[in-house]
PDB file of C-alpha atoms in Angstrom:
ATOM      1  CA  MET A  52      67.673  35.202  40.095  1.00  0.00           C
ATOM      2  CA  ILE A  53      66.677  38.023  37.787  1.00  0.00           C
ATOM      3  CA  ALA A  54      69.474  38.132  35.295  1.00  0.00           C
ATOM      4  CA  PRO A  55      69.667  38.297  31.553  1.00  0.00           C
ATOM      5  CA  GLY A  56      71.464  35.904  29.335  1.00  0.00           C
ATOM      6  CA  LEU A  57      73.120  36.475  26.049  1.00  0.00           C
ATOM      7  CA  ALA A  58      71.190  38.079  23.260  1.00  0.00           C
ATOM      8  CA  SER A  59      71.125  36.439  19.868  1.00  0.00           C
ATOM      9  CA  GLY A  60      74.688  36.604  18.753  1.00  0.00           C
ATOM     10  CA  THR A  61      77.417  37.178  21.296  1.00  0.00           C
ATOM     11  CA  GLN A  62      76.468  40.493  22.886  1.00  0.00           C
ATOM     12  CA  ALA A  63      75.915  40.316  26.624  1.00  0.00           C
ATOM     13  CA  ARG A  64      72.990  42.216  28.072  1.00  0.00           C
ATOM     14  CA  SER A  65      73.337  44.241  31.219  1.00  0.00           C
ATOM     15  CA  PRO A  66      71.682  42.817  34.355  1.00  0.00           C
ATOM     16  CA  ARG A  67      68.177  44.000  35.177  1.00  0.00           C
ATOM     17  CA  ARG A  68      67.371  43.886  38.874  1.00  0.00           C
ATOM     18  CA  ALA A  69      63.854  44.123  40.259  1.00  0.00           C
ATOM     19  CA  ASP A  70      63.464  47.390  42.083  1.00  0.00           C
ATOM     20  CA  HIS A  71      60.887  50.143  42.040  1.00  0.00           C
ATOM     21  CA  ALA A  72      63.309  52.614  40.425  1.00  0.00           C
ATOM     22  CA  ASP A  73      63.694  50.454  37.305  1.00  0.00           C
ATOM     23  CA  PRO A  74      60.627  50.775  35.068  1.00  0.00           C
ATOM     24  CA  LEU A  75      61.633  47.651  33.126  1.00  0.00           C
ATOM     25  CA  LEU A  76      61.435  45.306  36.116  1.00  0.00           C
ATOM     26  CA  PRO A  77      58.845  46.551  38.593  1.00  0.00           C
ATOM     27  CA  MET A  78      58.300  45.284  42.109  1.00  0.00           C
ATOM     28  CA  GLU A  79      55.388  43.261  40.747  1.00  0.00           C
ATOM     29  CA  LEU A  80      57.933  40.745  39.475  1.00  0.00           C
ATOM     30  CA  LEU A  81      59.197  40.012  42.973  1.00  0.00           C
ATOM     31  CA  GLU A  82      56.317  37.687  43.917  1.00  0.00           C
ATOM     32  CA  LEU A  83      56.545  35.900  40.593  1.00  0.00           C
ATOM     33  CA  GLU A  84      60.326  35.608  40.810  1.00  0.00           C
ATOM     34  CA  LEU A  85      60.141  34.177  44.329  1.00  0.00           C
ATOM     35  CA  SER A  86      57.500  31.618  43.384  1.00  0.00           C
ATOM     36  CA  LEU A  87      59.715  30.348  40.558  1.00  0.00           C
ATOM     37  CA  ASP A  88      62.915  30.371  42.620  1.00  0.00           C
ATOM     38  CA  GLY A  89      62.557  26.797  43.864  1.00  0.00           C
ATOM     39  CA  TYR A  90      62.107  25.260  40.408  1.00  0.00           C
ATOM     40  CA  ASP A  91      64.161  22.057  40.238  1.00  0.00           C
ATOM     41  CA  GLY A  92      63.583  21.017  36.651  1.00  0.00           C
ATOM     42  CA  LYS A  93      61.418  18.014  37.551  1.00  0.00           C
ATOM     43  CA  SER A  94      58.088  19.811  37.081  1.00  0.00           C
ATOM     44  CA  ASP A  95      56.725  20.873  33.710  1.00  0.00           C
ATOM     45  CA  PHE A  96      58.136  24.329  32.844  1.00  0.00           C
ATOM     46  CA  CYS A  97      54.963  25.606  31.192  1.00  0.00           C
ATOM     47  CA  GLU A  98      52.655  24.472  33.990  1.00  0.00           C
ATOM     48  CA  THR A  99      54.996  25.840  36.675  1.00  0.00           C
ATOM     49  CA  VAL A 100      55.067  29.245  34.993  1.00  0.00           C
ATOM     50  CA  ARG A 101      51.293  29.193  34.411  1.00  0.00           C
ATOM     51  CA  VAL A 102      50.567  28.522  38.101  1.00  0.00           C
ATOM     52  CA  ALA A 103      53.087  31.113  39.323  1.00  0.00           C
ATOM     53  CA  SER A 104      51.817  33.811  36.968  1.00  0.00           C
ATOM     54  CA  ALA A 105      48.196  33.145  38.009  1.00  0.00           C
ATOM     55  CA  LYS A 106      49.160  33.511  41.689  1.00  0.00           C
ATOM     56  CA  ALA A 107      50.723  36.885  40.823  1.00  0.00           C
ATOM     57  CA  GLY A 108      47.513  37.999  39.062  1.00  0.00           C
ATOM     58  CA  GLY A 109      48.966  37.459  35.614  1.00  0.00           C
ATOM     59  CA  GLU A 110      48.622  34.979  32.804  1.00  0.00           C
ATOM     60  CA  LEU A 111      50.772  32.793  30.612  1.00  0.00           C
ATOM     61  CA  LEU A 112      50.252  33.826  26.997  1.00  0.00           C
ATOM     62  CA  PHE A 113      52.438  31.214  25.295  1.00  0.00           C
ATOM     63  CA  ASP A 114      55.767  29.456  25.521  1.00  0.00           C
ATOM     64  CA  LEU A 115      58.171  28.488  22.791  1.00  0.00           C
ATOM     65  CA  PRO A 116      61.588  26.960  22.235  1.00  0.00           C
ATOM     66  CA  ALA A 117      64.355  29.517  22.642  1.00  0.00           C
ATOM     67  CA  GLU A 118      66.434  28.232  19.752  1.00  0.00           C
ATOM     68  CA  GLY A 119      67.240  31.133  17.455  1.00  0.00           C
ATOM     69  CA  LEU A 120      65.734  33.673  19.875  1.00  0.00           C
ATOM     70  CA  MET A 121      68.066  33.569  22.873  1.00  0.00           C
ATOM     71  CA  ASP A 122      71.371  31.731  23.075  1.00  0.00           C
ATOM     72  CA  ASP A 123      71.489  31.045  26.791  1.00  0.00           C
ATOM     73  CA  CYS A 124      68.244  29.206  27.413  1.00  0.00           C
ATOM     74  CA  LYS A 125      66.064  26.267  26.436  1.00  0.00           C
ATOM     75  CA  ARG A 126      62.517  27.730  26.559  1.00  0.00           C
ATOM     76  CA  ILE A 127      60.850  31.122  26.855  1.00  0.00           C
ATOM     77  CA  ALA A 128      57.420  31.733  28.358  1.00  0.00           C
ATOM     78  CA  VAL A 129      55.740  35.035  27.596  1.00  0.00           C
ATOM     79  CA  LEU A 130      53.566  36.352  30.426  1.00  0.00           C
ATOM     80  CA  ARG A 131      51.365  39.318  31.186  1.00  0.00           C
ATOM     81  CA  ILE A 132      51.462  40.503  34.779  1.00  0.00           C
ATOM     82  CA  PRO A 133      49.814  43.463  36.491  1.00  0.00           C
ATOM     83  CA  SER A 134      51.978  46.557  36.760  1.00  0.00           C
ATOM     84  CA  SER A 135      51.726  49.463  39.157  1.00  0.00           C
ATOM     85  CA  GLU A 136      50.226  51.628  36.403  1.00  0.00           C
ATOM     86  CA  GLN A 137      46.943  49.610  36.480  1.00  0.00           C
ATOM     87  CA  LYS A 138      47.757  47.862  33.221  1.00  0.00           C
ATOM     88  CA  MET A 139      49.343  44.592  32.192  1.00  0.00           C
ATOM     89  CA  ARG A 140      53.039  44.278  31.396  1.00  0.00           C
ATOM     90  CA  VAL A 141      54.677  41.667  29.157  1.00  0.00           C
ATOM     91  CA  VAL A 142      57.594  39.819  30.764  1.00  0.00           C
ATOM     92  CA  LEU A 143      59.585  36.710  29.930  1.00  0.00           C
ATOM     93  CA  ALA A 144      60.183  33.620  32.045  1.00  0.00           C
ATOM     94  CA  VAL A 145      63.318  31.959  30.729  1.00  0.00           C
ATOM     95  CA  LEU A 146      64.350  28.347  31.360  1.00  0.00           C
ATOM     96  CA  ASP A 147      68.133  27.901  31.391  1.00  0.00           C
ATOM     97  CA  HIS A 148      69.942  25.305  29.245  1.00  0.00           C
ATOM     98  CA  SER A 149      70.213  22.827  32.104  1.00  0.00           C
ATOM     99  CA  GLY A 150      66.444  23.023  32.605  1.00  0.00           C
ATOM    100  CA  THR A 151      66.782  23.653  36.335  1.00  0.00           C
ATOM    101  CA  GLU A 152      66.450  27.424  36.763  1.00  0.00           C
ATOM    102  CA  ILE A 153      63.828  29.927  35.662  1.00  0.00           C
ATOM    103  CA  ARG A 154      64.673  33.609  35.576  1.00  0.00           C
ATOM    104  CA  MET A 155      62.474  36.599  34.835  1.00  0.00           C
ATOM    105  CA  GLU A 156      63.401  39.203  32.262  1.00  0.00           C
ATOM    106  CA  ALA A 157      61.849  42.331  30.898  1.00  0.00           C
ATOM    107  CA  PRO A 158      61.888  42.453  27.109  1.00  0.00           C
ATOM    108  CA  ASP A 159      64.987  44.224  25.831  1.00  0.00           C
ATOM    109  CA  PRO A 160      65.960  45.163  22.267  1.00  0.00           C
ATOM    110  CA  ALA A 161      66.865  41.545  21.473  1.00  0.00           C
ATOM    111  CA  THR A 162      63.473  40.228  22.644  1.00  0.00           C
ATOM    112  CA  ALA A 163      61.236  43.230  21.943  1.00  0.00           C
ATOM    113  CA  HIS A 164      59.707  41.389  18.972  1.00  0.00           C
ATOM    114  CA  LEU A 165      58.323  38.793  21.399  1.00  0.00           C
ATOM    115  CA  ALA A 166      56.644  41.515  23.448  1.00  0.00           C
ATOM    116  CA  ARG A 167      55.154  43.088  20.315  1.00  0.00           C
ATOM    117  CA  PHE A 168      53.891  39.701  19.150  1.00  0.00           C
ATOM    118  CA  ALA A 169      52.399  39.036  22.607  1.00  0.00           C
ATOM    119  CA  GLU A 170      50.569  42.370  22.573  1.00  0.00           C
ATOM    120  CA  ALA A 171      49.202  41.649  19.092  1.00  0.00           C
ATOM    121  CA  PHE A 172      48.229  38.137  20.239  1.00  0.00           C
ATOM    122  CA  VAL A 173      46.263  39.609  23.165  1.00  0.00           C
ATOM    123  CA  LYS A 174      44.486  42.109  20.915  1.00  0.00           C
ATOM    124  CA  VAL A 175      43.385  39.326  18.581  1.00  0.00           C
ATOM    125  CA  LEU A 176      42.101  37.253  21.502  1.00  0.00           C
ATOM    126  CA  GLU A 177      40.234  40.250  22.940  1.00  0.00           C
ATOM    127  CA  ARG A 178      38.390  40.679  19.633  1.00  0.00           C
ATOM    128  CA  PHE A 179      36.975  37.166  19.948  1.00  0.00           C
TER     129      PHE A 179
END
């Protein structure tokens, strides 16, 4: 399910649905979202996201604990996936607190710093 959680603090974010009219969550996320839909919490989160993003033509950049970044989840994986504009887009795969569901999110104001860090991370790697 593509749905946001709570931002740091207590503000709720509005839902972001994957459709071609929403530039924040393009149709490219549909394949990735569907491949993560059956996650049961028994498999390794990072490896599951890595495999799913590769199948969608993307890549896992890094994952990190969500503590202090997002209140409603356990881990966050930062991915780059192809977008319809012939470039790569940064998105987040978020593991819920129970560790049994992964949802996709576009960076919003509360997580924009992760997207900026990911883009800087990619630029550094490209220089090597």
